[in-house]
Amino acid sequence: QVQIMESGGGLVQPGGSLRLSCEASGRISGLWPMGWYRQAPGKQRELVGTILPNGATNYADSVKGRFNISRHKTKSAVYLQMDSLRPEDTAIYYCWMKILQRDQWGQGTQVSVSS
């Protein structure tokens, strides 16, 4: 069984920064694609960004240049550095990992951007 847990969410003002962390534990062999998705009230879950074991990244256009994904070199952990936050970034952020073509999800952490 694989467990995924996010942390680091909170309330920030527009223009502020926040750093999210995610770590997977359990029966995991090797490194797999990981990343972040988010879901705002009344909207579908959407891609934030992903990172492959070789370090290659992919970002949604809406966060490109503002968010940065990184990963630990030897364990299943990823991070999301969010800068220049906007109210429209408000959402529950979910950590994602794909193992053997199967999606694995964390429970989510709330990010709120408000004055």
CSV table of N, CA and C in Angstrom, one decimal:
chain,number,residue,atom,x,y,z
A,1,GLN,N,0.8,-1.2,0.0
A,1,GLN,CA,0.0,0.0,0.0
A,1,GLN,C,0.9,1.2,0.0
A,2,VAL,N,0.5,2.2,-0.8
A,2,VAL,CA,1.3,3.4,-0.9
A,2,VAL,C,0.4,4.6,-0.3
A,3,GLN,N,1.1,5.3,0.5
A,3,GLN,CA,0.5,6.5,1.2
A,3,GLN,C,1.2,7.8,0.7
A,4,ILE,N,0.4,8.8,0.4
A,4,ILE,CA,0.9,10.0,-0.1
A,4,ILE,C,0.3,11.1,0.8
A,5,MET,N,1.2,12.0,1.3
A,5,MET,CA,0.8,13.1,2.2
A,5,MET,C,1.4,14.4,1.8
A,6,GLU,N,0.5,15.4,1.7
A,6,GLU,CA,0.9,16.8,1.4
A,6,GLU,C,1.0,17.6,2.7
A,7,SER,N,1.8,18.6,2.6
A,7,SER,CA,1.8,19.6,3.7
A,7,SER,C,2.3,20.9,3.2
A,8,GLY,N,2.1,22.0,4.0
A,8,GLY,CA,2.5,23.3,3.6
A,8,GLY,C,1.5,24.3,3.2
A,9,GLY,N,0.3,23.9,3.0
A,9,GLY,CA,-0.8,24.8,2.6
A,9,GLY,C,-1.1,25.8,3.7
A,10,GLY,N,-1.8,26.8,3.3
A,10,GLY,CA,-2.2,27.9,4.2
A,10,GLY,C,-2.8,29.1,3.5
A,11,LEU,N,-2.9,30.2,4.3
A,11,LEU,CA,-3.4,31.4,3.8
A,11,LEU,C,-2.3,32.4,3.6
A,12,VAL,N,-2.3,33.0,2.4
A,12,VAL,CA,-1.3,34.0,2.0
A,12,VAL,C,-2.0,35.2,1.3
A,13,GLN,N,-1.4,36.3,1.3
A,13,GLN,CA,-1.9,37.5,0.6
A,13,GLN,C,-1.5,37.4,-0.9
A,14,PRO,N,-2.2,38.1,-1.8
A,14,PRO,CA,-1.8,38.1,-3.2
A,14,PRO,C,-0.4,38.7,-3.3
A,15,GLY,N,0.4,38.0,-4.2
A,15,GLY,CA,1.8,38.4,-4.3
A,15,GLY,C,2.7,37.6,-3.4
A,16,GLY,N,2.2,36.9,-2.5
A,16,GLY,CA,3.0,36.1,-1.5
A,16,GLY,C,3.5,34.8,-2.1
A,17,SER,N,4.1,34.1,-1.2
A,17,SER,CA,4.7,32.8,-1.6
A,17,SER,C,4.4,31.7,-0.6
A,18,LEU,N,4.4,30.5,-1.1
A,18,LEU,CA,4.1,29.3,-0.3
A,18,LEU,C,4.9,28.1,-0.9
A,19,ARG,N,5.3,27.2,0.0
A,19,ARG,CA,6.0,26.0,-0.5
A,19,ARG,C,5.3,24.8,0.0
A,20,LEU,N,4.9,23.9,-0.9
A,20,LEU,CA,4.2,22.7,-0.5
A,20,LEU,C,5.2,21.5,-0.6
A,21,SER,N,5.0,20.5,0.2
A,21,SER,CA,5.8,19.3,0.2
A,21,SER,C,4.9,18.1,0.1
A,22,CYS,N,5.4,17.1,-0.5
A,22,CYS,CA,4.7,15.8,-0.6
A,22,CYS,C,5.7,14.7,-0.5
A,23,GLU,N,5.3,13.7,0.3
A,23,GLU,CA,6.2,12.5,0.4
A,23,GLU,C,5.3,11.2,0.3
A,24,ALA,N,5.7,10.3,-0.5
A,24,ALA,CA,5.1,9.0,-0.6
A,24,ALA,C,5.8,8.0,0.2
A,25,SER,N,5.1,7.1,0.8
A,25,SER,CA,5.7,6.0,1.6
A,25,SER,C,5.0,4.7,1.3
A,26,GLY,N,5.6,3.6,1.7
A,26,GLY,CA,5.0,2.3,1.5
A,26,GLY,C,5.8,1.4,0.6
A,27,ARG,N,5.1,0.6,-0.2
A,27,ARG,CA,5.7,-0.3,-1.1
A,27,ARG,C,6.0,0.4,-2.4
A,28,ILE,N,7.1,1.0,-2.5
A,28,ILE,CA,7.5,1.7,-3.7
A,28,ILE,C,8.9,1.3,-4.1
A,29,SER,N,9.1,0.9,-5.4
A,29,SER,CA,10.3,0.4,-5.9
A,29,SER,C,10.7,1.4,-7.0
A,30,GLY,N,11.8,2.1,-6.8
A,30,GLY,CA,12.3,3.0,-7.8
A,30,GLY,C,11.6,4.3,-7.8
A,31,LEU,N,11.9,5.2,-8.8
A,31,LEU,CA,11.3,6.5,-8.9
A,31,LEU,C,10.3,6.6,-10.0
A,32,TRP,N,9.3,7.4,-9.8
A,32,TRP,CA,8.2,7.4,-10.7
A,32,TRP,C,7.8,8.9,-11.0
A,33,PRO,N,7.1,9.1,-12.1
A,33,PRO,CA,6.6,10.5,-12.3
A,33,PRO,C,5.7,11.0,-11.1
A,34,MET,N,5.9,12.2,-10.7
A,34,MET,CA,5.2,12.8,-9.6
A,34,MET,C,4.8,14.3,-10.0
A,35,GLY,N,3.9,14.9,-9.3
A,35,GLY,CA,3.5,16.2,-9.6
A,35,GLY,C,2.4,16.7,-8.7
A,36,TRP,N,1.8,17.8,-9.2
A,36,TRP,CA,0.7,18.5,-8.4
A,36,TRP,C,-0.4,18.8,-9.3
A,37,TYR,N,-1.6,18.6,-8.8
A,37,TYR,CA,-2.9,19.0,-9.4
A,37,TYR,C,-3.6,19.9,-8.4
A,38,ARG,N,-4.6,20.6,-8.9
A,38,ARG,CA,-5.4,21.4,-7.9
A,38,ARG,C,-6.8,21.5,-8.4
A,39,GLN,N,-7.7,21.7,-7.4
A,39,GLN,CA,-9.1,21.8,-7.7
A,39,GLN,C,-9.8,22.9,-6.9
A,40,ALA,N,-10.3,23.9,-7.6
A,40,ALA,CA,-11.0,25.0,-7.0
A,40,ALA,C,-12.5,24.7,-6.9
A,41,PRO,N,-13.2,25.3,-6.0
A,41,PRO,CA,-14.7,25.1,-5.9
A,41,PRO,C,-15.4,25.3,-7.2
A,42,GLY,N,-16.2,24.4,-7.6
A,42,GLY,CA,-17.0,24.5,-8.8
A,42,GLY,C,-16.2,24.3,-10.1
A,43,LYS,N,-14.9,23.9,-10.0
A,43,LYS,CA,-14.1,23.7,-11.2
A,43,LYS,C,-13.6,22.2,-11.2
A,44,GLN,N,-13.1,21.8,-12.3
A,44,GLN,CA,-12.5,20.5,-12.5
A,44,GLN,C,-11.1,20.5,-11.9
A,45,ARG,N,-10.6,19.3,-11.6
A,45,ARG,CA,-9.2,19.2,-11.2
A,45,ARG,C,-8.4,19.5,-12.4
A,46,GLU,N,-7.3,20.3,-12.2
A,46,GLU,CA,-6.5,20.6,-13.3
A,46,GLU,C,-5.0,20.4,-13.0
A,47,LEU,N,-4.2,20.2,-14.0
A,47,LEU,CA,-2.8,20.1,-13.8
A,47,LEU,C,-2.1,21.4,-13.3
A,48,VAL,N,-1.2,21.2,-12.4
A,48,VAL,CA,-0.3,22.3,-12.0
A,48,VAL,C,1.0,22.1,-12.7
A,49,GLY,N,1.6,20.9,-12.4
A,49,GLY,CA,2.9,20.6,-13.0
A,49,GLY,C,3.3,19.2,-12.6
A,50,THR,N,4.2,18.6,-13.4
A,50,THR,CA,4.7,17.3,-13.2
A,50,THR,C,6.2,17.3,-13.3
A,51,ILE,N,6.8,16.3,-12.7
A,51,ILE,CA,8.3,16.1,-12.8
A,51,ILE,C,8.6,14.6,-13.0
A,52,LEU,N,9.5,14.3,-13.9
A,52,LEU,CA,9.9,12.9,-14.2
A,52,LEU,C,11.1,12.6,-13.3
A,53,PRO,N,11.4,11.3,-13.2
A,53,PRO,CA,12.6,10.9,-12.4
A,53,PRO,C,13.9,11.5,-13.0
A,54,ASN,N,13.9,11.8,-14.3
A,54,ASN,CA,15.1,12.5,-14.8
A,54,ASN,C,15.2,14.0,-14.6
A,55,GLY,N,14.1,14.5,-13.9
A,55,GLY,CA,14.1,15.9,-13.6
A,55,GLY,C,13.3,16.8,-14.6
A,56,ALA,N,12.9,16.2,-15.7
A,56,ALA,CA,12.1,17.0,-16.7
A,56,ALA,C,10.8,17.4,-16.1
A,57,THR,N,10.4,18.7,-16.4
A,57,THR,CA,9.2,19.3,-15.8
A,57,THR,C,8.3,19.7,-16.9
A,58,ASN,N,7.0,19.8,-16.5
A,58,ASN,CA,5.9,20.3,-17.3
A,58,ASN,C,5.0,21.1,-16.5
A,59,TYR,N,4.6,22.3,-16.9
A,59,TYR,CA,3.7,23.2,-16.2
A,59,TYR,C,2.5,23.6,-17.0
A,60,ALA,N,1.5,23.8,-16.2
A,60,ALA,CA,0.3,24.5,-16.9
A,60,ALA,C,0.7,25.9,-17.2
A,61,ASP,N,0.1,26.4,-18.3
A,61,ASP,CA,0.4,27.8,-18.7
A,61,ASP,C,0.1,28.8,-17.6
A,62,SER,N,-0.9,28.5,-16.8
A,62,SER,CA,-1.4,29.5,-15.8
A,62,SER,C,-0.4,29.7,-14.7
A,63,VAL,N,0.5,28.7,-14.5
A,63,VAL,CA,1.5,28.9,-13.4
A,63,VAL,C,2.9,29.0,-13.9
A,64,LYS,N,3.1,28.8,-15.2
A,64,LYS,CA,4.5,28.9,-15.7
A,64,LYS,C,5.2,30.2,-15.4
A,65,GLY,N,6.4,30.1,-14.9
A,65,GLY,CA,7.1,31.3,-14.5
A,65,GLY,C,6.9,31.7,-13.1
A,66,ARG,N,5.9,31.2,-12.4
A,66,ARG,CA,5.6,31.5,-11.1
A,66,ARG,C,5.8,30.4,-10.1
A,67,PHE,N,5.5,29.2,-10.6
A,67,PHE,CA,5.6,28.0,-9.7
A,67,PHE,C,6.8,27.2,-10.2
A,68,ASN,N,7.5,26.4,-9.3
A,68,ASN,CA,8.6,25.6,-9.6
A,68,ASN,C,8.4,24.3,-8.9
A,69,ILE,N,8.5,23.2,-9.6
A,69,ILE,CA,8.5,21.8,-9.0
A,69,ILE,C,9.9,21.3,-8.9
A,70,SER,N,10.2,20.6,-7.8
A,70,SER,CA,11.5,19.9,-7.7
A,70,SER,C,11.2,18.6,-7.0
A,71,ARG,N,12.2,17.7,-7.0
A,71,ARG,CA,12.0,16.4,-6.3
A,71,ARG,C,13.3,16.0,-5.6
A,72,HIS,N,13.1,15.1,-4.6
A,72,HIS,CA,14.3,14.6,-4.0
A,72,HIS,C,15.0,13.6,-4.9
A,73,LYS,N,16.3,13.5,-4.8
A,73,LYS,CA,17.1,12.7,-5.7
A,73,LYS,C,16.9,11.2,-5.4
A,74,THR,N,16.6,10.8,-4.2
A,74,THR,CA,16.6,9.4,-3.9
A,74,THR,C,15.4,8.8,-3.3
A,75,LYS,N,14.4,9.7,-3.0
A,75,LYS,CA,13.1,9.2,-2.4
A,75,LYS,C,12.0,9.8,-3.1
A,76,SER,N,10.8,9.3,-2.9
A,76,SER,CA,9.6,9.7,-3.6
A,76,SER,C,9.0,10.9,-2.8
A,77,ALA,N,9.6,12.1,-3.1
A,77,ALA,CA,9.2,13.3,-2.5
A,77,ALA,C,9.3,14.4,-3.5
A,78,VAL,N,8.3,15.3,-3.5
A,78,VAL,CA,8.3,16.4,-4.5
A,78,VAL,C,7.9,17.7,-3.7
A,79,TYR,N,8.2,18.8,-4.3
A,79,TYR,CA,8.0,20.1,-3.7
A,79,TYR,C,7.4,21.1,-4.7
A,80,LEU,N,6.6,22.0,-4.3
A,80,LEU,CA,6.0,23.0,-5.2
A,80,LEU,C,6.3,24.4,-4.5
A,81,GLN,N,7.2,25.1,-5.1
A,81,GLN,CA,7.4,26.5,-4.7
A,81,GLN,C,6.5,27.4,-5.5
A,82,MET,N,5.6,28.1,-4.8
A,82,MET,CA,4.7,29.0,-5.4
A,82,MET,C,5.0,30.4,-5.1
A,83,ASP,N,5.3,31.2,-6.1
A,83,ASP,CA,5.5,32.7,-5.9
A,83,ASP,C,4.5,33.5,-6.7
A,84,SER,N,4.4,34.8,-6.4
A,84,SER,CA,3.5,35.7,-7.0
A,84,SER,C,2.1,35.1,-7.1
A,85,LEU,N,1.7,34.6,-5.9
A,85,LEU,CA,0.3,34.0,-5.8
A,85,LEU,C,-0.8,35.0,-6.1
A,86,ARG,N,-1.8,34.5,-6.8
A,86,ARG,CA,-3.0,35.2,-7.1
A,86,ARG,C,-4.2,34.6,-6.5
A,87,PRO,N,-5.3,35.4,-6.3
A,87,PRO,CA,-6.5,34.8,-5.8
A,87,PRO,C,-7.0,33.6,-6.5
A,88,GLU,N,-6.8,33.5,-7.8
A,88,GLU,CA,-7.3,32.4,-8.6
A,88,GLU,C,-6.5,31.2,-8.4
A,89,ASP,N,-5.4,31.3,-7.7
A,89,ASP,CA,-4.6,30.1,-7.3
A,89,ASP,C,-5.2,29.3,-6.1
A,90,THR,N,-6.2,29.9,-5.5
A,90,THR,CA,-6.9,29.3,-4.4
A,90,THR,C,-7.5,28.0,-4.8
A,91,ALA,N,-7.2,26.9,-4.1
A,91,ALA,CA,-7.7,25.6,-4.5
A,91,ALA,C,-7.1,24.6,-3.4
A,92,ILE,N,-7.6,23.4,-3.5
A,92,ILE,CA,-7.0,22.3,-2.8
A,92,ILE,C,-6.0,21.7,-3.8
A,93,TYR,N,-4.8,21.6,-3.3
A,93,TYR,CA,-3.6,21.1,-4.1
A,93,TYR,C,-3.4,19.6,-3.7
A,94,TYR,N,-3.3,18.8,-4.7
A,94,TYR,CA,-3.2,17.3,-4.6
A,94,TYR,C,-1.8,16.9,-5.1
A,95,CYS,N,-1.1,16.1,-4.4
A,95,CYS,CA,0.1,15.4,-4.8
A,95,CYS,C,-0.3,14.2,-5.6
A,96,TRP,N,0.4,14.0,-6.7
A,96,TRP,CA,0.2,12.9,-7.6
A,96,TRP,C,1.4,12.1,-7.9
A,97,MET,N,1.2,10.8,-8.1
A,97,MET,CA,2.3,9.9,-8.5
A,97,MET,C,1.7,8.8,-9.3
A,98,LYS,N,2.5,8.4,-10.4
A,98,LYS,CA,2.0,7.3,-11.3
A,98,LYS,C,3.0,6.2,-11.1
A,99,ILE,N,2.4,5.0,-10.7
A,99,ILE,CA,3.2,3.8,-10.5
A,99,ILE,C,2.5,2.7,-11.4
A,100,LEU,N,3.3,2.2,-12.3
A,100,LEU,CA,2.8,1.1,-13.2
A,100,LEU,C,1.4,1.5,-13.8
A,101,GLN,N,1.4,2.7,-14.4
A,101,GLN,CA,0.2,3.2,-15.1
A,101,GLN,C,-1.0,3.5,-14.2
A,102,ARG,N,-0.8,3.4,-12.9
A,102,ARG,CA,-1.8,3.7,-11.9
A,102,ARG,C,-1.6,5.0,-11.2
A,103,ASP,N,-2.6,5.9,-11.2
A,103,ASP,CA,-2.6,7.1,-10.5
A,103,ASP,C,-2.7,7.0,-9.0
A,104,GLN,N,-1.9,7.6,-8.2
A,104,GLN,CA,-1.9,7.6,-6.8
A,104,GLN,C,-2.1,9.1,-6.4
A,105,TRP,N,-3.0,9.3,-5.4
A,105,TRP,CA,-3.3,10.7,-5.0
A,105,TRP,C,-3.2,10.9,-3.5
A,106,GLY,N,-2.7,12.0,-3.1
A,106,GLY,CA,-2.8,12.4,-1.7
A,106,GLY,C,-4.2,13.0,-1.4
A,107,GLN,N,-4.4,13.3,-0.1
A,107,GLN,CA,-5.7,13.8,0.3
A,107,GLN,C,-5.9,15.3,0.1
A,108,GLY,N,-4.8,16.0,-0.2
A,108,GLY,CA,-4.9,17.4,-0.5
A,108,GLY,C,-4.5,18.3,0.6
A,109,THR,N,-4.1,19.5,0.2
A,109,THR,CA,-3.8,20.6,1.2
A,109,THR,C,-4.4,21.9,0.7
A,110,GLN,N,-5.0,22.7,1.5
A,110,GLN,CA,-5.7,23.9,1.1
A,110,GLN,C,-4.7,25.0,1.0
A,111,VAL,N,-4.8,25.7,-0.2
A,111,VAL,CA,-4.1,26.9,-0.4
A,111,VAL,C,-5.1,28.0,-0.7
A,112,SER,N,-5.0,29.1,0.1
A,112,SER,CA,-6.0,30.2,0.0
A,112,SER,C,-5.2,31.5,-0.2
A,113,VAL,N,-5.5,32.2,-1.2
A,113,VAL,CA,-4.8,33.5,-1.5
A,113,VAL,C,-5.9,34.6,-1.5
A,114,SER,N,-5.8,35.5,-0.5
A,114,SER,CA,-6.8,36.5,-0.2
A,114,SER,C,-6.2,37.6,0.6
A,115,SER,N,-6.8,38.8,0.3
A,115,SER,CA,-6.4,40.0,1.1
A,115,SER,C,-7.2,40.0,2.4
